[in-house]
Short mmCIF file of C-alpha atoms in Angstrom, two decimals:
data_model
loop_
_atom_site.label_atom_id
_atom_site.label_comp_id
_atom_site.label_asym_id
_atom_site.label_seq_id
_atom_site.Cartn_x
_atom_site.Cartn_y
_atom_site.Cartn_z
CA MET F 1 -11.76 1.49 24.90
CA ALA F 2 -11.48 2.67 21.28
CA THR F 3 -8.10 3.23 19.70
CA LEU F 4 -6.84 3.81 16.18
CA GLN F 5 -6.98 0.25 14.96
CA ASP F 6 -8.75 -1.86 12.37
CA PRO F 7 -12.47 -2.36 12.96
CA PRO F 8 -13.44 -5.84 14.21
CA LEU F 9 -14.34 -8.48 11.67
CA PRO F 10 -18.10 -8.91 11.23
CA ALA F 11 -19.83 -11.97 12.59
CA ALA F 12 -21.02 -14.69 10.24
CA ALA F 13 -24.19 -13.58 8.46
CA SER F 14 -27.24 -15.45 7.23
CA PRO F 15 -28.03 -15.61 3.47
CA ALA F 16 -30.84 -13.06 3.91
CA SER F 17 -28.64 -10.60 5.80
CA SER F 18 -25.88 -11.11 3.23
CA ALA F 19 -28.29 -10.14 0.44
CA VAL F 20 -29.27 -6.99 2.34
CA SER F 21 -25.59 -6.23 2.91
CA ARG F 22 -24.82 -6.57 -0.81
CA ARG F 23 -27.74 -4.31 -1.65
CA ARG F 24 -26.51 -1.69 0.81
CA SER F 25 -23.01 -2.03 -0.64
CA TRP F 26 -24.29 -1.15 -4.10
CA LEU F 27 -26.37 1.71 -2.72
CA ALA F 28 -23.23 3.09 -1.05
CA TRP F 29 -21.85 3.82 -4.52
CA LEU F 30 -24.99 5.67 -5.66
CA PRO F 31 -23.49 9.18 -5.12
CA PHE F 32 -20.91 8.37 -7.81
CA VAL F 33 -23.71 7.64 -10.29
CA LEU F 34 -25.12 11.08 -9.55
CA PHE F 35 -22.00 13.15 -8.96
CA LEU F 36 -19.38 11.81 -11.38
CA PRO F 37 -21.26 12.82 -14.56
CA LEU F 38 -21.89 16.26 -13.05
CA PHE F 39 -18.25 16.51 -12.02
CA CYS F 40 -17.11 15.67 -15.57
CA ALA F 41 -19.55 18.11 -17.16
CA ILE F 42 -18.47 21.03 -14.96
CA ALA F 43 -14.74 20.30 -15.29
CA TRP F 44 -15.01 19.90 -19.06
CA GLU F 45 -16.92 23.15 -19.42
CA LYS F 46 -14.10 24.87 -17.50
CA ALA F 47 -11.55 23.20 -19.78
CA GLU F 48 -13.38 24.46 -22.86
CA ARG F 49 -13.56 28.00 -21.52
CA LYS F 50 -10.18 28.40 -19.83
CA ASN F 51 -7.93 25.68 -21.22
CA SER F 52 -8.55 25.80 -24.96
CA GLY F 53 -7.43 28.10 -27.75
CA ILE F 54 -5.80 31.50 -27.27
CA GLN F 55 -6.16 32.85 -23.76
CA ASN F 56 -5.70 36.29 -22.14
CA ASN F 57 -1.90 36.09 -22.34
CA ASP F 58 -2.17 35.90 -26.16
CA GLU F 59 -0.65 32.41 -26.04
CA HIS F 60 -2.31 29.09 -26.63
CA ALA F 61 -3.63 27.50 -23.44
CA VAL F 62 -1.41 24.46 -23.96
CA PHE F 63 1.57 26.54 -22.78
CA ASP F 64 -0.04 27.27 -19.41
CA TYR F 65 0.88 25.42 -16.20
CA ASP F 66 3.55 23.02 -17.57
CA GLN F 67 1.00 21.31 -19.82
CA HIS F 68 3.07 21.70 -22.98
CA ALA F 69 6.15 20.32 -21.21
CA TYR F 70 4.37 17.12 -20.15
CA LEU F 71 2.68 16.69 -23.53
CA ASN F 72 5.83 17.37 -25.55
CA MET F 73 7.79 14.83 -23.53
CA GLY F 74 5.08 12.26 -24.20
CA ARG F 75 5.28 13.05 -27.91
CA LEU F 76 9.07 12.65 -27.91
CA MET F 77 8.79 9.31 -26.11
CA ARG F 78 6.37 8.00 -28.73
CA ASP F 79 8.32 9.42 -31.69
CA GLN F 80 11.59 7.89 -30.46
CA ASP F 81 10.13 4.46 -29.64
CA TYR F 82 10.54 5.15 -25.91
CA ARG F 83 14.33 5.47 -26.11
CA LYS F 84 14.13 9.14 -25.13
CA ILE F 85 16.22 9.98 -22.07
CA VAL F 86 14.06 12.19 -19.84
CA PRO F 87 15.94 15.03 -18.08
CA ARG F 88 15.74 14.73 -14.29
CA HIS F 89 13.51 17.80 -14.07
CA ARG F 90 10.03 16.29 -14.34
CA MET F 91 9.32 12.66 -13.63
CA PRO F 92 8.50 10.60 -16.75
CA GLY F 93 5.46 8.68 -15.48
CA PHE F 94 2.74 11.12 -16.44
CA SER F 95 4.27 11.89 -19.84
CA PHE F 96 4.55 8.16 -20.48
CA LEU F 97 0.80 7.80 -19.94
CA LEU F 98 0.11 10.79 -22.20
CA SER F 99 2.31 9.36 -24.95
CA ALA F 100 -0.42 6.85 -25.82
CA PHE F 101 -2.52 9.76 -27.12
CA SER F 102 0.15 11.30 -29.38
CA TRP F 103 -0.84 10.28 -32.91
CA GLN F 104 1.06 11.01 -36.10
CA SER F 105 -2.23 11.44 -37.97
CA ASP F 106 -2.83 14.84 -36.36
CA ALA F 107 0.67 15.82 -35.24
CA TYR F 108 1.47 19.51 -35.04
CA PRO F 109 3.77 20.65 -37.89
CA ILE F 110 7.16 21.30 -36.28
CA ASP F 111 8.71 24.65 -37.24
CA PRO F 112 12.36 23.95 -38.22
CA THR F 113 13.27 27.61 -37.64
CA GLY F 114 12.27 27.41 -34.01
CA GLN F 115 10.12 30.54 -34.22
CA ASP F 116 7.00 28.54 -33.28
CA PRO F 117 7.77 26.72 -30.01
CA ARG F 118 4.58 24.70 -30.08
CA THR F 119 4.93 20.97 -30.80
CA VAL F 120 1.55 19.70 -29.57
CA GLY F 121 -1.43 19.43 -31.90
CA GLU F 122 -5.06 20.12 -31.01
CA GLY F 123 -6.07 16.46 -31.26
CA TYR F 124 -3.34 15.35 -28.84
CA PHE F 125 -4.23 18.17 -26.43
CA PHE F 126 -7.93 17.26 -26.58
CA ARG F 127 -7.31 13.56 -25.91
CA ALA F 128 -4.94 14.40 -23.07
CA LYS F 129 -7.59 16.57 -21.41
CA VAL F 130 -10.12 13.76 -21.66
CA PHE F 131 -7.60 11.31 -20.20
CA THR F 132 -6.70 13.66 -17.35
CA LEU F 133 -10.38 14.06 -16.51
CA PHE F 134 -10.67 10.27 -16.48
CA LEU F 135 -7.72 10.11 -14.04
CA ALA F 136 -9.48 12.68 -11.85
CA CYS F 137 -12.58 10.46 -11.71
CA LEU F 138 -10.40 7.42 -11.04
CA SER F 139 -8.69 9.26 -8.18
CA LEU F 140 -12.07 9.99 -6.56
CA VAL F 141 -13.17 6.36 -6.85
CA GLY F 142 -9.84 5.21 -5.42
CA LEU F 143 -10.06 7.71 -2.58
CA TYR F 144 -13.53 6.49 -1.65
CA ALA F 145 -12.40 2.83 -1.72
CA LEU F 146 -9.50 3.72 0.58
CA CYS F 147 -11.75 5.62 2.98
CA ARG F 148 -14.20 2.71 3.16
CA ARG F 149 -11.44 0.56 4.62
CA PHE F 150 -11.40 2.78 7.71
CA LEU F 151 -14.64 4.79 7.71
CA PRO F 152 -18.38 4.19 7.33
CA VAL F 153 -20.14 5.07 4.09
CA VAL F 154 -21.24 8.61 4.95
CA GLU F 155 -17.86 9.67 6.34
CA SER F 156 -16.13 8.15 3.30
CA HIS F 157 -18.28 10.19 0.94
CA ILE F 158 -17.67 13.32 3.00
CA VAL F 159 -13.88 12.98 2.65
CA THR F 160 -14.13 12.01 -1.02
CA TRP F 161 -16.51 14.73 -2.16
CA SER F 162 -15.03 17.48 -0.02
CA PHE F 163 -11.87 16.81 -2.02
CA GLY F 164 -13.80 16.28 -5.25
CA TRP F 165 -15.96 19.42 -5.20
CA LEU F 166 -13.55 21.77 -3.45
CA VAL F 167 -10.19 20.75 -4.97
CA ALA F 168 -10.35 18.15 -7.75
CA VAL F 169 -12.93 19.96 -9.86
CA ILE F 170 -10.63 23.01 -9.90
CA ARG F 171 -7.60 21.06 -11.14
CA ALA F 172 -9.29 18.46 -13.35
CA PRO F 173 -9.54 20.71 -16.46
CA TYR F 174 -5.72 20.85 -16.77
CA VAL F 175 -3.27 18.28 -18.12
CA GLN F 176 -1.31 17.82 -14.90
CA PRO F 177 -0.50 14.81 -12.68
CA GLU F 178 -1.35 16.36 -9.30
CA LEU F 179 -4.76 14.80 -8.63
CA ILE F 180 -3.75 11.19 -9.13
CA PHE F 181 -0.54 11.91 -7.22
CA TYR F 182 -2.44 13.34 -4.24
CA VAL F 183 -4.37 10.09 -3.87
CA LEU F 184 -1.29 7.91 -4.40
CA PHE F 185 0.57 10.01 -1.83
CA LEU F 186 -2.23 9.48 0.70
CA LEU F 187 -2.39 5.76 -0.10
CA SER F 188 1.38 5.49 0.43
CA LEU F 189 1.12 7.15 3.84
CA VAL F 190 -1.82 4.97 4.90
CA LEU F 191 -0.01 1.77 3.88
CA LEU F 192 3.09 2.78 5.83
CA TRP F 193 0.92 3.67 8.82
CA ARG F 194 -0.67 0.23 8.79
CA LEU F 195 2.75 -1.40 8.48
CA LEU F 196 3.85 0.29 11.69
CA VAL F 197 0.70 -0.92 13.45
CA GLN F 198 1.08 -4.50 12.21
CA PRO F 199 4.05 -5.46 10.00
CA ARG F 200 2.99 -7.81 7.20
CA TRP F 201 5.23 -8.77 4.31
CA TRP F 202 2.50 -8.68 1.66
CA LEU F 203 1.48 -5.19 2.77
CA ALA F 204 5.13 -4.10 2.55
CA LEU F 205 5.23 -5.37 -1.05
CA ILE F 206 2.13 -3.35 -1.92
CA ALA F 207 3.51 -0.26 -0.18
CA GLY F 208 6.76 -0.49 -2.14
CA LEU F 209 4.87 -0.79 -5.43
CA VAL F 210 2.56 2.14 -4.64
CA LEU F 211 5.49 4.32 -3.57
CA ALA F 212 7.34 3.46 -6.78
CA THR F 213 4.26 4.40 -8.81
CA ALA F 214 3.91 7.69 -6.94
CA PHE F 215 7.64 8.43 -7.36
CA ILE F 216 7.64 7.96 -11.12
CA ILE F 217 4.89 10.60 -11.28
CA LYS F 218 6.41 12.97 -8.71
CA SER F 219 9.61 12.34 -6.77
CA SER F 220 8.34 13.78 -3.48
CA VAL F 221 7.94 10.39 -1.75
CA VAL F 222 11.63 9.86 -0.92
CA PRO F 223 11.52 11.78 2.41
CA LEU F 224 8.43 9.78 3.39
CA ILE F 225 10.31 6.50 2.90
CA ALA F 226 13.18 7.76 5.05
CA LEU F 227 10.72 8.84 7.76
CA PHE F 228 9.02 5.45 7.69
CA VAL F 229 12.29 3.52 8.08
CA ALA F 230 13.23 5.77 11.02
CA CYS F 231 9.85 5.13 12.68
CA ALA F 232 10.19 1.39 12.05
CA GLY F 233 13.59 1.47 13.76
CA LEU F 234 12.05 3.32 16.70
CA ARG F 235 9.30 0.72 16.84
CA LEU F 236 11.94 -2.03 17.02
CA LEU F 237 13.63 -0.34 20.00
CA ARG F 238 10.28 0.15 21.74
CA GLU F 239 9.25 -3.48 21.33
CA LEU F 240 12.63 -4.75 22.54
CA TRP F 241 12.35 -2.51 25.61
CA LEU F 242 8.75 -3.50 26.38
CA ASP F 243 9.55 -7.21 25.95
CA ARG F 244 11.78 -6.95 29.01
CA ARG F 245 8.72 -6.08 31.11
CA ARG F 246 6.14 -8.37 29.50
CA PRO F 247 5.24 -11.83 30.84
CA ASP F 248 6.95 -14.75 29.13
CA ASP F 249 3.86 -15.79 27.14
CA ALA F 250 3.49 -12.26 25.67
CA ARG F 251 7.16 -11.62 25.03
CA GLY F 252 8.58 -11.69 21.52
CA THR F 253 12.02 -12.97 20.60
CA VAL F 254 14.81 -10.66 19.53
CA LEU F 255 14.92 -12.48 16.20
CA GLY F 256 11.17 -12.01 15.76
CA ARG F 257 11.39 -8.29 16.50
CA VAL F 258 14.28 -7.87 14.08
CA GLY F 259 12.19 -9.79 11.54
CA GLU F 260 9.41 -7.23 11.94
CA PHE F 261 11.91 -4.49 11.18
CA GLY F 262 13.04 -6.54 8.20
CA VAL F 263 9.46 -6.43 6.91
CA ALA F 264 9.70 -2.63 6.98
CA LEU F 265 12.89 -2.79 4.92
CA ILE F 266 10.98 -4.65 2.20
CA VAL F 267 9.39 -1.30 1.32
CA PRO F 268 12.57 0.53 0.18
CA ALA F 269 13.88 -2.73 -1.33
CA VAL F 270 10.81 -3.16 -3.55
CA PHE F 271 10.81 0.56 -4.32
CA ALA F 272 14.43 0.43 -5.49
CA GLY F 273 13.97 -2.87 -7.32
CA VAL F 274 10.96 -1.73 -9.35
CA LEU F 275 12.64 1.56 -10.25
CA SER F 276 16.12 0.12 -10.78
CA PRO F 277 16.33 0.89 -14.55
CA TYR F 278 15.45 4.53 -13.90
CA LEU F 279 17.71 4.81 -10.83
CA ILE F 280 20.67 3.18 -12.62
CA ASN F 281 20.33 5.55 -15.57
CA THR F 282 20.11 8.51 -13.19
CA ALA F 283 23.31 7.39 -11.45
CA ARG F 284 25.07 7.12 -14.82
CA MET F 285 23.91 10.58 -15.82
CA HIS F 286 24.45 12.46 -12.55
CA GLY F 287 26.43 10.23 -10.19
CA SER F 288 23.58 9.45 -7.78
CA PRO F 289 20.49 7.23 -8.29
CA LEU F 290 18.24 9.71 -6.50
CA TRP F 291 19.71 12.83 -8.14
CA ASP F 292 17.00 15.38 -8.77
CA VAL F 293 17.45 18.92 -10.03
CA HIS F 294 14.90 20.22 -7.55
CA SER F 295 16.61 18.97 -4.39
CA LYS F 296 20.10 19.47 -5.81
CA HIS F 297 19.70 22.99 -7.18
CA TYR F 298 16.20 24.49 -7.41
CA MET F 299 15.49 24.47 -3.69
CA TRP F 300 18.61 26.58 -3.13
CA MET F 301 17.48 29.36 -5.48
CA GLU F 302 15.74 32.47 -4.19
CA THR F 303 13.65 33.90 -7.03
CA ASP F 304 11.43 32.65 -9.83
CA GLU F 305 13.64 34.58 -12.27
CA GLU F 306 16.70 32.70 -11.04
CA LYS F 307 14.89 29.40 -11.56
CA ARG F 308 13.92 30.37 -15.11
CA PHE F 309 17.49 31.41 -15.94
CA TRP F 310 19.01 28.12 -14.82
CA ARG F 311 16.28 26.06 -16.43
CA ALA F 312 16.88 27.79 -19.77
CA ALA F 313 20.63 27.25 -19.32
CA GLY F 314 20.03 23.47 -19.13
CA ILE F 315 20.81 22.86 -15.46
CA SER F 316 19.10 19.43 -15.52
CA ASP F 317 21.17 18.16 -18.47
CA PRO F 318 23.91 15.55 -17.82
CA GLY F 319 27.35 17.13 -17.68
CA PHE F 320 25.96 20.63 -17.36
CA VAL F 321 28.63 23.31 -17.00
CA PRO F 322 27.46 26.62 -15.47
CA PRO F 323 28.32 29.92 -17.15
CA PRO F 324 31.66 31.30 -15.92
CA ASP F 325 30.04 34.40 -14.44
CA ARG F 326 27.38 32.55 -12.41
CA GLU F 327 27.73 30.37 -9.32
CA LEU F 328 25.71 27.17 -9.36
CA PRO F 329 23.13 27.20 -6.54
CA THR F 330 23.71 24.32 -4.11
CA ALA F 331 23.15 23.60 -0.43
CA ARG F 332 26.78 24.41 0.34
CA THR F 333 26.76 27.80 -1.34
CA TYR F 334 23.37 28.72 0.08
CA LEU F 335 23.96 27.75 3.71
CA SER F 336 27.46 29.22 3.81
CA GLU F 337 26.11 32.65 2.89
CA ARG F 338 22.85 32.80 4.89
CA SER F 339 22.14 33.07 8.58
CA LEU F 340 19.71 30.95 10.58
CA SER F 341 17.36 33.92 10.88
CA HIS F 342 17.28 34.20 7.06
CA VAL F 343 16.35 30.50 6.78
CA ILE F 344 13.56 30.87 9.35
CA GLU F 345 12.25 33.98 7.62
CA ARG F 346 12.18 32.19 4.28
CA LEU F 347 10.16 29.33 5.76
CA LYS F 348 7.71 31.70 7.43
CA ASP F 349 7.25 33.79 4.30
CA GLY F 350 6.81 30.68 2.16
CA TRP F 351 4.19 29.23 4.49
CA ASN F 352 2.22 32.48 4.66
CA ALA F 353 2.41 33.07 0.90
CA THR F 354 1.21 29.54 0.14
CA LEU F 355 -1.68 29.73 2.59
CA ILE F 356 -2.80 33.02 1.05
CA MET F 357 -3.03 31.31 -2.35
CA ILE F 358 -4.80 28.27 -0.92
CA LYS F 359 -7.34 30.47 0.86
CA LYS F 360 -7.95 32.37 -2.36
CA ARG F 361 -8.15 29.48 -4.83
CA TYR F 362 -9.40 26.69 -2.56
CA GLU F 363 -11.35 28.69 -0.01
CA GLY F 364 -14.02 26.06 0.59
CA TRP F 365 -11.46 23.31 1.21
CA TRP F 366 -9.51 25.55 3.57
CA ILE F 367 -12.62 26.54 5.54
CA PHE F 368 -13.87 22.95 5.73
CA ILE F 369 -10.59 21.69 7.18
CA ARG F 370 -9.42 24.70 9.18
CA LYS F 371 -12.73 25.95 10.57
CA TRP F 372 -14.77 22.78 10.78
CA LEU F 373 -12.89 19.48 10.71
CA LEU F 374 -9.95 20.42 12.94
CA PRO F 375 -12.14 22.17 15.57
CA VAL F 376 -14.40 19.09 15.60
CA LEU F 377 -11.30 16.96 16.14
CA ALA F 378 -10.20 19.14 19.06
CA VAL F 379 -13.63 18.98 20.71
CA ALA F 380 -13.87 15.21 20.19
CA ALA F 381 -10.40 14.72 21.69
CA VAL F 382 -11.44 16.65 24.82
CA LEU F 383 -14.87 15.04 25.22
CA SER F 384 -13.38 11.57 24.72
CA TYR F 385 -10.15 12.28 26.55
CA ARG F 386 -9.82 8.71 27.86
CA ARG F 387 -9.97 7.33 24.33
CA THR F 388 -7.59 10.06 23.21
CA LEU F 389 -5.00 9.21 25.86
CA ALA F 390 -5.35 5.48 25.18
CA GLY F 391 -4.82 6.07 21.47
CA ILE F 392 -1.73 8.19 22.07
CA ARG F 393 -0.21 5.59 24.40
CA ALA F 394 -0.88 2.71 22.02
CA HIS F 395 -0.06 4.45 18.73
CA TRP F 396 2.47 7.19 19.40
CA ILE F 397 4.96 5.77 16.90
CA ASP F 398 2.56 5.54 13.96
CA GLY F 399 1.21 8.90 15.13
CA LEU F 400 4.77 10.17 14.86
CA LEU F 401 4.85 8.99 11.23
CA VAL F 402 1.71 10.97 10.36
CA THR F 403 2.62 14.13 12.28
CA GLY F 404 6.20 13.94 10.99
CA PHE F 405 4.82 13.68 7.47
CA LEU F 406 2.59 16.73 7.92
CA ILE F 407 5.21 18.89 9.62
CA GLY F 408 8.12 17.79 7.43
CA TYR F 409 6.36 18.32 4.12
CA SER F 410 4.88 21.62 5.32
CA ILE F 411 8.43 22.83 5.96
CA LEU F 412 9.75 21.44 2.67
CA TYR F 413 6.98 22.91 0.52
CA SER F 414 7.09 26.26 2.32
CA TRP F 415 10.80 26.40 1.52
CA TYR F 416 10.12 25.93 -2.19
CA GLN F 417 7.54 28.71 -2.40
CA ILE F 418 10.14 31.43 -2.89
CA ILE F 419 10.74 30.24 -6.47
CA GLY F 420 7.06 30.48 -7.38
CA VAL F 421 5.77 26.89 -7.22
CA GLY F 422 2.26 27.97 -6.22
CA PRO F 423 -0.05 26.06 -3.85
CA ARG F 424 -0.06 22.71 -5.65
CA LEU F 425 2.75 21.22 -3.54
CA LEU F 426 1.29 22.13 -0.16
CA LEU F 427 -2.13 20.90 -1.27
CA SER F 428 -0.76 17.36 -1.16
CA ILE F 429 -0.77 17.39 2.66
CA PHE F 430 -4.35 18.61 3.02
CA LEU F 431 -5.90 15.35 1.84
CA PRO F 432 -4.01 13.37 4.53
CA ILE F 433 -5.18 15.95 7.10
CA ALA F 434 -8.80 15.43 6.04
CA PHE F 435 -8.45 11.63 6.00
CA PHE F 436 -6.70 11.16 9.34
CA ALA F 437 -8.77 13.81 11.11
CA SER F 438 -11.93 12.04 9.92
CA VAL F 439 -10.63 8.63 11.04
CA ILE F 440 -9.67 9.92 14.49
CA VAL F 441 -12.96 11.80 14.97
CA HIS F 442 -14.91 8.68 14.03
CA ARG F 443 -12.95 6.53 16.49
CA LEU F 444 -13.44 9.07 19.26
CA ILE F 445 -17.18 9.75 18.87
CA ASP F 446 -18.39 6.36 17.59
CA GLY F 447 -21.18 5.15 19.88
CA ARG F 448 -21.44 8.45 21.77
CA SER F 449 -24.63 10.51 21.89
CA PHE F 450 -26.34 13.38 23.66
CA THR F 451 -29.96 14.07 24.62
CA ILE F 452 -32.14 16.96 23.45
CA ARG F 453 -35.69 17.16 24.82
CA GLY F 454 -35.70 13.51 25.63
CA ARG F 455 -34.38 12.41 22.23
CA THR F 456 -31.03 10.71 21.87
CA VAL F 457 -28.88 12.14 19.07
CA PRO F 458 -25.61 10.42 18.05
CA TRP F 459 -22.61 12.76 17.89
CA ARG F 460 -21.75 11.12 14.59
CA ALA F 461 -25.02 12.28 13.01
CA LEU F 462 -24.43 15.87 14.13
CA VAL F 463 -20.84 15.94 12.83
CA ASN F 464 -21.81 14.39 9.49
CA ALA F 465 -24.71 16.81 9.04
CA GLY F 466 -22.43 19.76 9.73
CA SER F 467 -19.84 18.44 7.25
CA ILE F 468 -22.43 17.94 4.51
CA VAL F 469 -23.79 21.48 5.05
CA PHE F 470 -20.25 22.94 4.87
CA ILE F 471 -19.40 21.06 1.67
CA THR F 472 -22.73 21.84 -0.01
CA VAL F 473 -22.66 25.55 0.77
CA HIS F 474 -19.07 26.04 -0.37
CA THR F 475 -19.52 23.90 -3.48
CA ILE F 476 -22.47 26.06 -4.55
CA ARG F 477 -20.48 29.23 -3.79
CA LEU F 478 -17.54 27.95 -5.82
CA LEU F 479 -19.43 26.69 -8.86
CA THR F 480 -21.69 29.73 -9.12
CA GLY F 481 -18.88 32.25 -8.69
CA ASP F 482 -15.13 31.99 -8.45
CA TYR F 483 -14.81 28.70 -10.31
CA TRP F 484 -14.98 30.29 -13.73
CA THR F 485 -12.25 32.83 -12.98
CA LEU F 486 -9.93 30.84 -10.71
CA GLU F 487 -6.40 30.19 -11.93
CA GLY F 488 -6.81 26.48 -11.30
CA GLY F 489 -3.66 25.19 -12.94
CA ARG F 490 -1.32 26.64 -10.32
#
């Protein structure tokens, strides 16, 4: 009976079969040899057309989509020998990487009068675009390697290139950290999922390091850590309860079960330890190590104009004092003045507005997941209902982690939409949907087949063929049409 668990270890192989296996392993990477150069060429052409020089808004493209902010912070880091204190508005990780490409030899001449706000030269911008495209390629390679841990070759390429051709190629032309963060976010969730299935101290160390890396790029991982610790505590209670009913030879000790929960606590401990310099400085500046202007103030604003006003006023600066005629937006002030119906309406409007943008700018990705992958998952769950029920019984706690992640972040990102964040936040949950739906479908239909005119056809072959057709058709539609006009930086 198949459940969501690691595949069995392969049996010992002969030298001849090992050679064939190695050859097949190399062949499995062949699509990257074909697709990565094409991916780079298309994304770079988009960057040259839509992310270079003066654009339709009569401003230089570097000012679009927070690019100048990330690049300028990298320049300041380099110019000040990395003693620059970064405001707790954007995380410093991406700017730190960009700082390596800020060279004095082609620095932009700073206007001392302040009439020219630009501080980023063409050479720096060019190198940053090349580097960001490299990170996009690296994210695709990393995504494929992660998928291969849980999926066969074809399914791994389907997940990777559905993301690559329907999402990544749209965002790759812009100097932004989202693509590498999406993959790190997924990797963080997968590591925590595996820790709930089988607690291992070395895996907890890796998970803590990956979460710290993701956090220093974007701070969104903190709720995920809290959710994981809660699920690990629930797992402890479940195991203690079940041990009362297990035979003596299968029963764990209380100390052993508590030790498994202790393994889970390694994750936040490593996370905090690696980031301790940053967290200590944040506490000194704002009174809390996890202080963040977004969760503290921005999420309690109600218009994009309000956000721009407070950002210009310096709301993320240490010791900020609000103007006497304006009330600082906080959770207390917001919730004391709004009804529950207002909160629900804001969430609903935010969700609908974000989905409209995703459907418009990432139509192929939306159709692939919403109209193909999820219906396939539903059909597979019904056809293999015994496997489905067995999986739910065995893995309801780690399933709770994944569903809690999807629901919780959907709510959080829908809430933010009112201040004009665009679809880039909500996009971060679509890659986990594609990954976990693919893993579950594979577990449910693996080994199953049907007969047509006396020929046996594996369900897996039919599903994979349908996925490849969906991806191919929508990639062609995108690249021959909307791609060259899409506002991909939002």
